[in-house]
Coordinates of C-alpha atoms in Angstrom, one line a residue:
Chain A
M49 CA 152.8 176.9 94.0
L50 CA 150.3 179.7 94.2
E51 CA 149.9 182.1 91.1
I52 CA 147.9 185.1 91.1
Q53 CA 147.1 186.6 87.6
K54 CA 145.8 190.2 87.3
I55 CA 142.9 190.1 89.8
D56 CA 140.6 192.9 90.5
V57 CA 138.7 192.4 93.9
Y58 CA 135.8 194.5 94.9
R59 CA 134.3 194.9 98.5
K60 CA 130.6 195.9 97.7
D61 CA 131.2 198.3 94.9
I62 CA 134.4 199.5 95.8
Q63 CA 137.5 198.3 93.9
I64 CA 140.1 197.3 96.5
L65 CA 142.8 195.6 94.4
R66 CA 143.6 196.5 90.9
S67 CA 145.1 194.0 88.7
V68 CA 147.3 192.5 91.4
S69 CA 149.7 189.4 90.1
L70 CA 152.0 187.6 92.4
A71 CA 153.6 184.2 92.9
V72 CA 154.3 182.2 96.0
G73 CA 157.2 180.0 95.4
E74 CA 156.9 176.2 96.8
G75 CA 158.9 175.9 99.9
K76 CA 159.4 179.6 100.3
I77 CA 158.4 182.1 102.7
T78 CA 156.6 184.9 100.8
A79 CA 155.9 188.4 102.4
L80 CA 153.2 190.7 101.3
L81 CA 153.8 194.2 103.0
G82 CA 151.9 197.3 102.9
S83 CA 150.4 199.7 105.4
N84 CA 146.8 199.9 106.6
G85 CA 144.3 200.0 104.1
A86 CA 146.3 198.9 101.3
G87 CA 144.3 195.8 100.5
K88 CA 146.4 193.0 102.1
T89 CA 143.5 191.3 104.1
T90 CA 141.4 191.7 100.9
L91 CA 144.2 189.7 98.9
L92 CA 144.1 186.8 101.4
M93 CA 140.4 186.8 101.2
A94 CA 140.4 186.4 97.6
I95 CA 142.8 183.6 97.7
S96 CA 140.7 181.7 100.7
G97 CA 137.6 182.2 98.8
L98 CA 135.8 184.6 100.9
L99 CA 135.8 187.3 98.1
K100 CA 135.6 186.1 94.5
P101 CA 137.8 188.4 92.0
K102 CA 136.1 190.4 89.3
T103 CA 138.6 189.3 86.8
G104 CA 141.8 187.6 86.6
S105 CA 142.9 184.0 88.0
I106 CA 144.1 182.4 91.1
C107 CA 145.8 178.9 90.5
L108 CA 147.2 176.5 93.2
K109 CA 149.6 174.3 91.4
G110 CA 147.9 175.0 88.2
I111 CA 144.5 174.4 89.1
S112 CA 142.3 177.2 89.3
I113 CA 140.6 177.8 92.7
D114 CA 138.9 181.3 92.1
R115 CA 135.5 180.1 91.6
Q116 CA 135.7 177.5 94.4
P117 CA 134.0 177.7 97.8
V118 CA 135.7 178.3 100.5
H119 CA 135.5 174.9 102.1
K120 CA 136.6 173.4 98.9
I121 CA 139.8 175.6 99.1
V122 CA 140.8 174.3 102.4
E123 CA 140.4 170.6 101.0
M124 CA 142.7 171.7 98.1
G125 CA 145.2 172.5 100.5
I126 CA 145.1 176.4 101.5
S127 CA 144.7 176.9 105.2
M128 CA 144.2 180.5 106.7
V129 CA 145.4 182.1 109.9
P130 CA 143.0 185.0 109.8
E131 CA 143.6 188.7 111.0
G132 CA 142.6 188.8 114.7
R133 CA 143.2 185.1 115.1
R134 CA 139.4 184.4 114.9
L135 CA 139.7 181.7 117.2
F136 CA 136.5 179.9 118.6
P137 CA 136.3 181.6 121.8
E138 CA 133.9 179.6 123.9
M139 CA 135.7 176.1 122.9
S140 CA 138.8 174.5 124.3
V141 CA 142.4 174.7 122.8
F142 CA 141.8 171.0 122.1
E143 CA 138.4 171.6 120.3
N144 CA 139.7 174.7 118.2
L145 CA 142.6 172.1 117.1
E146 CA 140.1 169.4 116.3
L147 CA 138.2 171.8 113.9
G148 CA 141.3 172.8 112.2
A149 CA 141.4 169.2 111.1
F150 CA 137.8 169.6 109.9
T151 CA 138.3 168.2 106.4
K152 CA 137.9 164.4 105.8
K153 CA 141.5 163.9 104.6
A154 CA 142.7 165.9 107.7
R155 CA 140.8 163.8 110.1
D156 CA 142.6 160.6 109.5
T157 CA 145.9 162.3 110.5
K158 CA 144.3 164.4 113.4
G159 CA 146.0 162.5 116.1
Q160 CA 149.4 162.6 114.5
M161 CA 149.3 166.3 113.7
M162 CA 148.1 167.0 117.1
R163 CA 151.4 165.6 118.4
E164 CA 153.3 167.6 116.0
V165 CA 151.8 170.8 116.9
F166 CA 152.1 170.2 120.4
E167 CA 155.9 169.6 119.9
I168 CA 156.0 172.9 118.1
F169 CA 154.0 174.9 120.8
P170 CA 154.3 172.7 124.0
I171 CA 152.4 175.4 126.0
L172 CA 149.5 174.4 123.9
K173 CA 149.6 170.7 125.3
T174 CA 149.5 172.2 128.8
R175 CA 146.5 174.2 127.9
S176 CA 144.7 171.9 125.8
T177 CA 141.5 172.0 127.9
Q178 CA 141.5 175.7 128.7
I179 CA 138.7 177.7 126.8
A180 CA 140.5 179.5 124.1
G181 CA 139.2 183.1 124.7
T182 CA 140.8 183.1 128.2
L183 CA 144.4 182.4 126.4
S184 CA 147.0 185.3 126.5
G185 CA 147.5 187.0 123.1
G186 CA 150.5 185.1 122.2
E187 CA 149.3 181.8 123.2
Q188 CA 146.2 182.9 121.0
Q189 CA 148.4 183.5 118.1
M190 CA 150.1 180.1 118.8
L191 CA 146.8 178.4 118.9
A192 CA 145.6 180.1 115.5
I193 CA 148.8 179.0 113.7
A194 CA 148.7 175.5 115.2
R195 CA 144.8 175.3 114.0
G196 CA 146.0 176.5 110.7
L197 CA 148.6 173.7 110.4
M198 CA 146.0 170.9 111.5
S199 CA 144.5 170.4 108.0
R200 CA 148.0 169.5 106.7
P201 CA 148.0 172.4 104.2
K202 CA 150.3 172.8 101.2
L203 CA 150.1 176.7 101.6
L204 CA 149.6 178.4 104.9
L205 CA 148.3 182.0 104.7
I206 CA 149.1 184.4 107.9
D207 CA 147.4 187.6 108.1
E208 CA 149.0 190.0 110.5
L209 CA 151.3 187.8 112.6
S210 CA 152.1 190.7 114.9
W211 CA 148.4 192.0 115.6
G212 CA 148.3 192.8 119.3
L213 CA 151.5 191.0 120.2
A214 CA 154.5 192.4 122.3
P215 CA 157.8 192.8 120.3
I216 CA 159.4 189.9 122.1
M217 CA 156.5 187.6 121.3
I218 CA 156.5 188.6 117.8
Q219 CA 160.1 187.9 117.4
R220 CA 159.7 184.2 119.0
I221 CA 156.6 183.4 116.9
S222 CA 158.5 184.8 113.5
E223 CA 161.3 182.5 114.6
T224 CA 158.7 179.5 115.1
I225 CA 157.3 180.6 111.5
K226 CA 160.7 180.1 110.0
Q227 CA 161.1 176.8 111.9
I228 CA 157.8 175.2 110.6
N229 CA 158.8 176.3 107.0
K230 CA 162.2 174.6 107.4
T231 CA 161.3 171.4 109.2
M232 CA 157.9 170.6 107.5
G233 CA 158.8 172.2 104.2
L234 CA 155.5 174.2 104.2
T235 CA 155.1 176.8 101.9
I236 CA 154.0 180.0 103.9
F237 CA 152.4 183.3 102.6
I238 CA 152.6 186.1 105.3
V239 CA 150.9 189.6 105.2
E240 CA 152.2 192.0 107.7
Q241 CA 152.5 195.8 108.3
N242 CA 155.8 195.0 110.6
V243 CA 158.0 195.3 107.6
S244 CA 161.4 194.9 109.4
I245 CA 160.7 191.4 111.2
T246 CA 158.8 189.8 108.1
L247 CA 161.4 190.6 105.8
E248 CA 163.9 188.7 108.2
V249 CA 162.1 185.7 108.1
A250 CA 160.8 185.8 104.5
D251 CA 162.6 184.7 101.2
F252 CA 160.7 187.1 98.8
G253 CA 158.6 190.0 99.4
Y254 CA 155.8 191.9 97.5
I255 CA 155.0 195.5 98.4
L256 CA 151.2 196.6 98.2
E257 CA 150.0 200.3 98.0
N258 CA 146.5 201.3 97.4
G259 CA 145.5 198.0 95.8
R260 CA 148.6 197.8 93.4
I261 CA 151.8 196.0 93.7
V262 CA 154.5 198.7 93.5
G263 CA 157.6 196.7 94.2
E264 CA 159.0 193.0 94.5
G265 CA 162.2 191.4 95.4
E266 CA 164.4 189.0 97.5
A267 CA 163.7 189.8 101.0
K268 CA 167.2 191.0 101.6
Q269 CA 167.5 193.3 98.6
L270 CA 163.9 194.9 99.7
L271 CA 165.3 195.2 103.4
E272 CA 168.2 197.1 102.0
S273 CA 166.3 199.1 99.4
D274 CA 165.7 202.8 99.5
E275 CA 161.9 202.6 99.0
V276 CA 161.4 200.4 101.8
K277 CA 163.6 202.3 104.2
D278 CA 161.9 205.5 103.5
A279 CA 158.3 204.4 103.7
Y280 CA 158.2 201.9 106.3
L281 CA 161.3 201.6 108.4
S282 CA 161.8 205.3 109.1
I283 CA 165.4 205.2 109.7
G284 CA 167.2 208.3 110.3
D285 CA 165.1 211.4 111.0
V286 CA 161.7 210.7 112.3
Chain B
M941 CA 101.6 171.0 146.0
V942 CA 103.6 167.9 145.3
Q943 CA 101.1 167.1 142.7
I944 CA 101.3 170.7 141.0
I945 CA 105.1 170.6 141.0
V946 CA 105.0 167.0 139.2
Y947 CA 102.4 168.2 136.9
G948 CA 104.6 171.4 136.3
I949 CA 107.5 169.0 135.2
I950 CA 105.7 167.1 132.8
T951 CA 104.1 170.3 131.3
G952 CA 107.6 171.9 131.5
A953 CA 109.2 169.2 129.6
F954 CA 106.9 169.4 126.9
Y955 CA 107.3 173.4 126.8
G956 CA 111.1 172.6 126.6
I957 CA 110.7 170.2 123.3
A958 CA 108.5 172.9 121.9
A959 CA 111.0 175.5 122.6
I960 CA 114.4 173.9 121.9
G961 CA 114.4 174.1 118.2
L962 CA 113.3 177.8 118.3
S963 CA 116.2 178.3 120.6
L964 CA 119.0 176.4 118.8
V965 CA 118.2 178.2 115.5
F966 CA 118.1 181.6 116.9
G967 CA 121.3 180.8 118.7
V968 CA 123.1 179.5 116.1
M969 CA 121.7 181.0 112.8
H970 CA 120.2 184.1 114.4
H971 CA 117.0 183.5 112.6
L972 CA 114.1 184.0 114.9
N973 CA 111.7 181.5 113.1
I974 CA 108.4 182.4 114.5
A975 CA 106.7 179.8 112.4
H976 CA 108.0 177.2 114.7
G977 CA 104.8 176.8 116.4
S978 CA 103.1 176.2 113.0
L979 CA 105.7 173.2 112.5
I980 CA 104.7 172.0 115.8
M981 CA 100.9 172.2 114.8
I982 CA 101.9 170.1 111.3
G983 CA 103.7 167.5 113.6
G984 CA 100.5 167.1 115.7
F985 CA 98.4 166.7 112.6
A986 CA 100.9 164.1 111.3
A987 CA 100.6 162.2 114.4
Y988 CA 96.7 162.5 114.2
W989 CA 96.6 161.2 110.7
F990 CA 99.2 158.3 111.5
F991 CA 97.1 157.1 114.2
H992 CA 93.4 157.5 112.7
L993 CA 94.4 156.4 109.2
L994 CA 97.2 153.9 109.6
K995 CA 96.6 153.0 113.2
I996 CA 100.2 153.8 114.3
D997 CA 100.8 154.4 117.9
P998 CA 101.6 158.1 118.2
F999 CA 104.9 157.6 120.2
V1000 CA 106.1 154.9 117.6
S1001 CA 105.0 157.6 114.7
I1002 CA 107.4 160.2 116.4
P1003 CA 110.4 158.9 113.8
F1004 CA 108.1 159.4 110.7
V1005 CA 106.8 162.6 111.9
M1006 CA 110.5 163.7 112.3
I1007 CA 111.4 162.6 108.9
I1008 CA 108.5 164.6 107.3
L1009 CA 109.2 167.8 109.3
F1010 CA 112.9 167.3 108.6
I1011 CA 112.2 167.4 104.9
F1012 CA 109.7 170.3 105.1
G1013 CA 112.3 172.2 107.3
A1014 CA 115.0 171.3 104.7
L1015 CA 112.8 173.1 101.9
L1016 CA 111.8 176.1 104.1
Y1017 CA 115.4 176.7 104.9
K1018 CA 116.6 176.3 101.2
G1019 CA 113.6 178.1 99.7
L1020 CA 113.4 181.0 102.1
F1021 CA 115.6 181.3 105.1
S1022 CA 118.8 180.5 103.4
H1023 CA 118.6 183.7 101.3
L1024 CA 118.7 185.9 104.8
D1025 CA 122.0 184.4 105.6
K1026 CA 123.6 187.0 103.5
L1027 CA 122.1 189.8 105.4
P1028 CA 124.3 191.6 107.9
E1029 CA 123.5 190.2 111.6
G1030 CA 121.2 192.9 112.8
Q1031 CA 118.8 192.6 109.7
K1032 CA 118.6 188.6 109.9
I1033 CA 116.4 188.6 113.0
D1034 CA 114.0 191.1 111.6
N1035 CA 113.6 189.7 108.3
S1036 CA 113.5 186.0 109.5
M1037 CA 110.5 187.1 111.6
L1038 CA 108.6 188.8 108.4
V1039 CA 109.3 185.3 106.5
G1040 CA 108.0 183.6 109.8
F1041 CA 105.1 185.6 109.9
G1042 CA 104.0 185.2 106.5
L1043 CA 104.7 181.4 106.8
I1044 CA 102.5 181.4 109.8
W1045 CA 99.7 182.8 107.7
I1046 CA 100.0 180.6 104.6
I1047 CA 100.5 177.3 106.8
D1048 CA 97.8 177.8 109.3
N1049 CA 95.3 178.8 106.7
L1050 CA 96.2 175.8 104.5
A1051 CA 95.7 173.6 107.4
T1052 CA 92.5 175.2 108.0
L1053 CA 91.4 174.6 104.4
A1054 CA 92.9 171.2 104.5
W1055 CA 91.7 169.9 107.9
T1056 CA 89.0 172.4 109.1
S1057 CA 89.3 174.4 112.1
D1058 CA 88.2 171.5 114.4
A1059 CA 90.2 170.4 117.4
R1060 CA 91.7 167.0 117.1
A1061 CA 93.4 164.6 119.8
V1062 CA 95.3 161.5 119.5
T1063 CA 93.6 159.1 122.0
P1064 CA 95.3 155.6 122.2
S1065 CA 94.1 153.3 124.7
Y1066 CA 96.2 154.3 127.5
T1067 CA 95.0 157.9 127.3
G1068 CA 94.0 158.8 130.8
K1069 CA 95.8 155.7 132.4
V1070 CA 97.0 157.3 135.8
W1071 CA 99.1 155.7 138.5
Q1072 CA 98.8 156.5 142.3
V1073 CA 102.3 156.8 143.1
L1074 CA 101.6 158.3 146.8
P1075 CA 98.6 159.3 148.5
G1076 CA 97.8 162.8 146.7
L1077 CA 100.2 162.1 143.9
R1078 CA 99.2 160.5 140.5
I1079 CA 101.5 160.4 137.4
S1080 CA 99.9 160.1 134.1
F1081 CA 101.6 157.4 131.7
V1082 CA 101.7 159.8 129.0
G1083 CA 103.2 162.6 131.1
L1084 CA 105.8 159.9 132.3
I1085 CA 106.8 159.2 128.4
I1086 CA 106.8 162.8 128.0
V1087 CA 109.6 163.4 130.6
G1088 CA 111.4 160.6 129.2
I1089 CA 111.4 161.9 125.6
A1090 CA 112.5 165.3 126.9
L1091 CA 115.5 163.5 128.6
L1092 CA 116.3 161.7 125.4
V1093 CA 116.3 165.1 123.5
I1094 CA 118.4 166.6 126.0
F1095 CA 121.3 164.1 125.9
S1096 CA 121.2 163.3 122.4
L1097 CA 121.5 167.0 121.5
H1098 CA 124.2 167.4 124.2
F1099 CA 126.0 164.5 122.6
L1100 CA 125.5 165.8 119.1
L1101 CA 126.5 169.3 119.8
T1102 CA 129.9 168.4 121.8
R1103 CA 130.9 164.8 120.5
T1104 CA 130.4 164.8 116.8
Y1105 CA 131.9 166.6 114.0
F1106 CA 128.5 168.0 112.7
G1107 CA 127.8 169.3 116.3
K1108 CA 131.1 171.1 116.7
A1109 CA 130.7 172.4 113.1
V1110 CA 127.6 173.9 114.3
R1111 CA 129.0 175.5 117.5
A1112 CA 132.0 176.9 115.6
T1113 CA 129.9 178.4 113.0
A1114 CA 127.7 180.2 115.6
Q1115 CA 130.7 181.8 117.3
D1116 CA 132.5 182.8 114.2
R1117 CA 130.8 181.8 110.6
D1118 CA 133.6 182.9 108.4
A1119 CA 136.3 181.2 110.5
G1120 CA 134.2 178.3 110.5
N1121 CA 134.0 178.4 106.7
L1122 CA 138.0 178.6 106.7
M1123 CA 138.5 175.4 108.7
G1124 CA 136.7 173.6 105.6
I1125 CA 133.2 173.6 107.0
N1126 CA 130.2 173.5 104.4
V1127 CA 128.4 176.1 106.4
A1128 CA 125.5 176.3 103.8
R1129 CA 125.1 172.5 104.1
T1130 CA 125.6 172.7 108.1
Y1131 CA 123.0 175.6 108.6
L1132 CA 120.4 173.5 106.3
T1133 CA 120.6 170.6 108.3
F1134 CA 120.5 172.2 111.6
F1135 CA 117.4 174.2 110.5
A1136 CA 115.8 170.8 109.4
L1137 CA 116.8 169.0 112.5
S1138 CA 115.2 171.9 114.7
A1139 CA 112.1 171.4 112.7
S1140 CA 112.1 167.7 113.4
L1141 CA 112.2 168.6 116.9
A1142 CA 109.1 170.8 116.4
G1143 CA 107.7 167.6 114.9
V1144 CA 108.4 165.5 118.3
A1145 CA 106.6 168.6 120.2
G1146 CA 103.8 168.4 117.8
V1147 CA 103.2 164.6 118.7
L1148 CA 103.3 165.1 122.2
A1149 CA 100.8 168.2 122.0
A1150 CA 98.5 165.9 120.1
V1151 CA 98.4 163.1 122.6
N1152 CA 98.8 165.4 125.7
Y1153 CA 96.4 168.3 124.7
S1154 CA 94.9 168.8 121.0
V1155 CA 95.6 170.4 117.8
H1156 CA 93.8 172.7 115.6
P1157 CA 95.3 174.7 112.6
M1158 CA 95.6 177.9 114.8
V1159 CA 97.3 176.2 117.7
G1160 CA 100.8 176.9 116.6
F1161 CA 100.6 180.5 117.8
E1162 CA 99.9 179.3 121.4
W1163 CA 102.7 177.1 121.3
L1164 CA 104.9 179.8 120.0
L1165 CA 103.9 182.0 122.7
K1166 CA 105.2 179.7 125.2
A1167 CA 108.2 178.9 123.5
T1168 CA 108.9 182.5 123.1
I1169 CA 108.7 183.0 126.9
I1170 CA 111.0 180.4 127.5
L1171 CA 113.6 181.7 125.1
V1172 CA 113.3 184.8 126.9
L1173 CA 113.7 183.1 130.2
A1174 CA 116.5 180.8 129.2
G1175 CA 118.5 182.7 127.2
V1176 CA 119.9 181.7 123.6
G1177 CA 121.0 178.4 122.2
K1178 CA 121.8 176.6 125.6
I1179 CA 120.0 173.1 126.1
G1180 CA 119.5 172.8 129.8
P1181 CA 118.3 176.1 130.6
V1182 CA 115.7 175.7 127.9
F1183 CA 114.1 172.9 130.0
A1184 CA 114.8 174.4 133.1
A1185 CA 112.7 177.4 132.1
G1186 CA 110.3 175.1 130.5
V1187 CA 109.6 173.3 134.1
L1188 CA 109.8 176.7 135.9
L1189 CA 107.1 178.2 133.6
G1190 CA 105.1 174.8 133.8
I1191 CA 105.1 175.0 137.6
A1192 CA 104.2 178.6 137.8
E1193 CA 101.2 178.0 135.5
G1194 CA 100.2 175.0 137.9
I1195 CA 100.4 177.1 140.8
S1196 CA 98.6 179.7 139.2
V1197 CA 95.6 177.5 138.3
Y1198 CA 95.7 176.2 141.9
F1199 CA 95.3 179.7 143.5
V1200 CA 94.0 182.0 140.9
G1201 CA 92.0 179.7 138.6
A1202 CA 92.5 178.4 135.1
T1203 CA 91.5 181.6 133.3
Y1204 CA 95.0 183.4 134.4
Q1205 CA 97.1 180.6 133.4
E1206 CA 98.3 182.2 130.2
V1207 CA 98.4 185.6 131.9
V1208 CA 101.3 184.2 134.3
G1209 CA 103.5 183.1 131.5
L1210 CA 103.1 186.5 129.8
V1211 CA 103.7 188.5 133.1
I1212 CA 107.2 186.5 133.7
F1213 CA 107.9 187.3 130.3
I1214 CA 107.4 190.8 130.9
I1215 CA 109.3 190.9 134.1
V1216 CA 112.3 189.0 132.7
L1217 CA 112.4 191.5 129.8
L1218 CA 112.2 194.6 132.2
I1219 CA 115.0 193.2 134.3
R1220 CA 117.3 192.4 131.4
S1221 CA 116.8 195.6 129.6
M1222 CA 117.7 197.5 133.1
R1223 CA 121.3 195.9 133.1

């Protein structure tokens, strides 16, 4: 579904990503793992168009998107749940969802989509008139995901699902992600520091270190592999 | 006293219209367009020429003046202000002020060249028409229309910002530009339209200024001063408070004329301005 070929991405003059290539399979949950500062968020920004790669290409279903403006990329079917959620804090839950369905195509199916996300996150329905900034952390993350679904994306990008959440909440939301992937058949690309939980829901994983892909594989294999255990899971002596 | 308050409300309604465009652009885009007063001046001259050359009633000319200022505002944004959007937040305000300052210089002097520095007023047949509502309370026809237009502006802006997709896009990008972009909002186009819209509101203020007061090429600075005082009083980007602050300023000026004399009318506004700034900075 999404093919990234050897992209170099800079922020100002500093090179963050070095010849990164990866693929996100249709209908799958793909994970990108890596520690703080590895370049994970930069990669998502490049996919969503907020940053433009200097070299290399990004294609969605064979169509190049790396020179498109951000709002066009949304129209083409990529939706992002940004790091730190980035809700519109002074607007109601309802208005946040409405803005998620901002593109012309999404406006037509707004009502139906709203019912669907309320089914997935019933709490949002009871909170629909509440101002987004006053929701709890977990509710805000649910709203951010729901808002990302409102545009009926082909591909959903999620940046740091676990950001600022209690472990029980992380567990619950990652289960919901799995459920969304199954029932809606939605392709999901998830970027995380929290390796173990992510690999439990993901089908395939990549490991990013200092701007380079240093490992990849089926999620189950990665979870078992020594590299991942040593580097991220710290099993054994701490 | 009632007369002073009524007069203050009328003046304040006008001040509100003069300030609203400045306040909205500052609130949403963080551009302090200090050439806003000069846009008001252009609006006033547009109304003047519509009236004198084409015999169009000033209030009828408002839509045309708005269209002219909308286009002019769009060009200004596209040519000048849009380039500032790439700057980091803190630098936007400073640089937009520099651009605005340059614009004041250019616009005001070009206007002087074109139209001379004479003060001109639009004087339709109903100028000076006044109703004696109660003993000691008179309301001018023009004043009544100004208050009506102010109410119309408040309600249509409120409707626009809370009920339309465009308005929601404006509010969303004001809160988080990138997040709005990620929702599929074309931020550049939204900002362009919004800036042009605020320029067209300056046009409305210009028409009212030409009818209720008079216009000359340097008058923009006076209106900018009022608008800035209101901006400080009302806070940023809110519609209701802008008009409330306008009325407050109008009444305060009226009272000062009554007790101290018209010479110090301007001083009162600036004293309020300084007091509010002092109190705000203490917190």
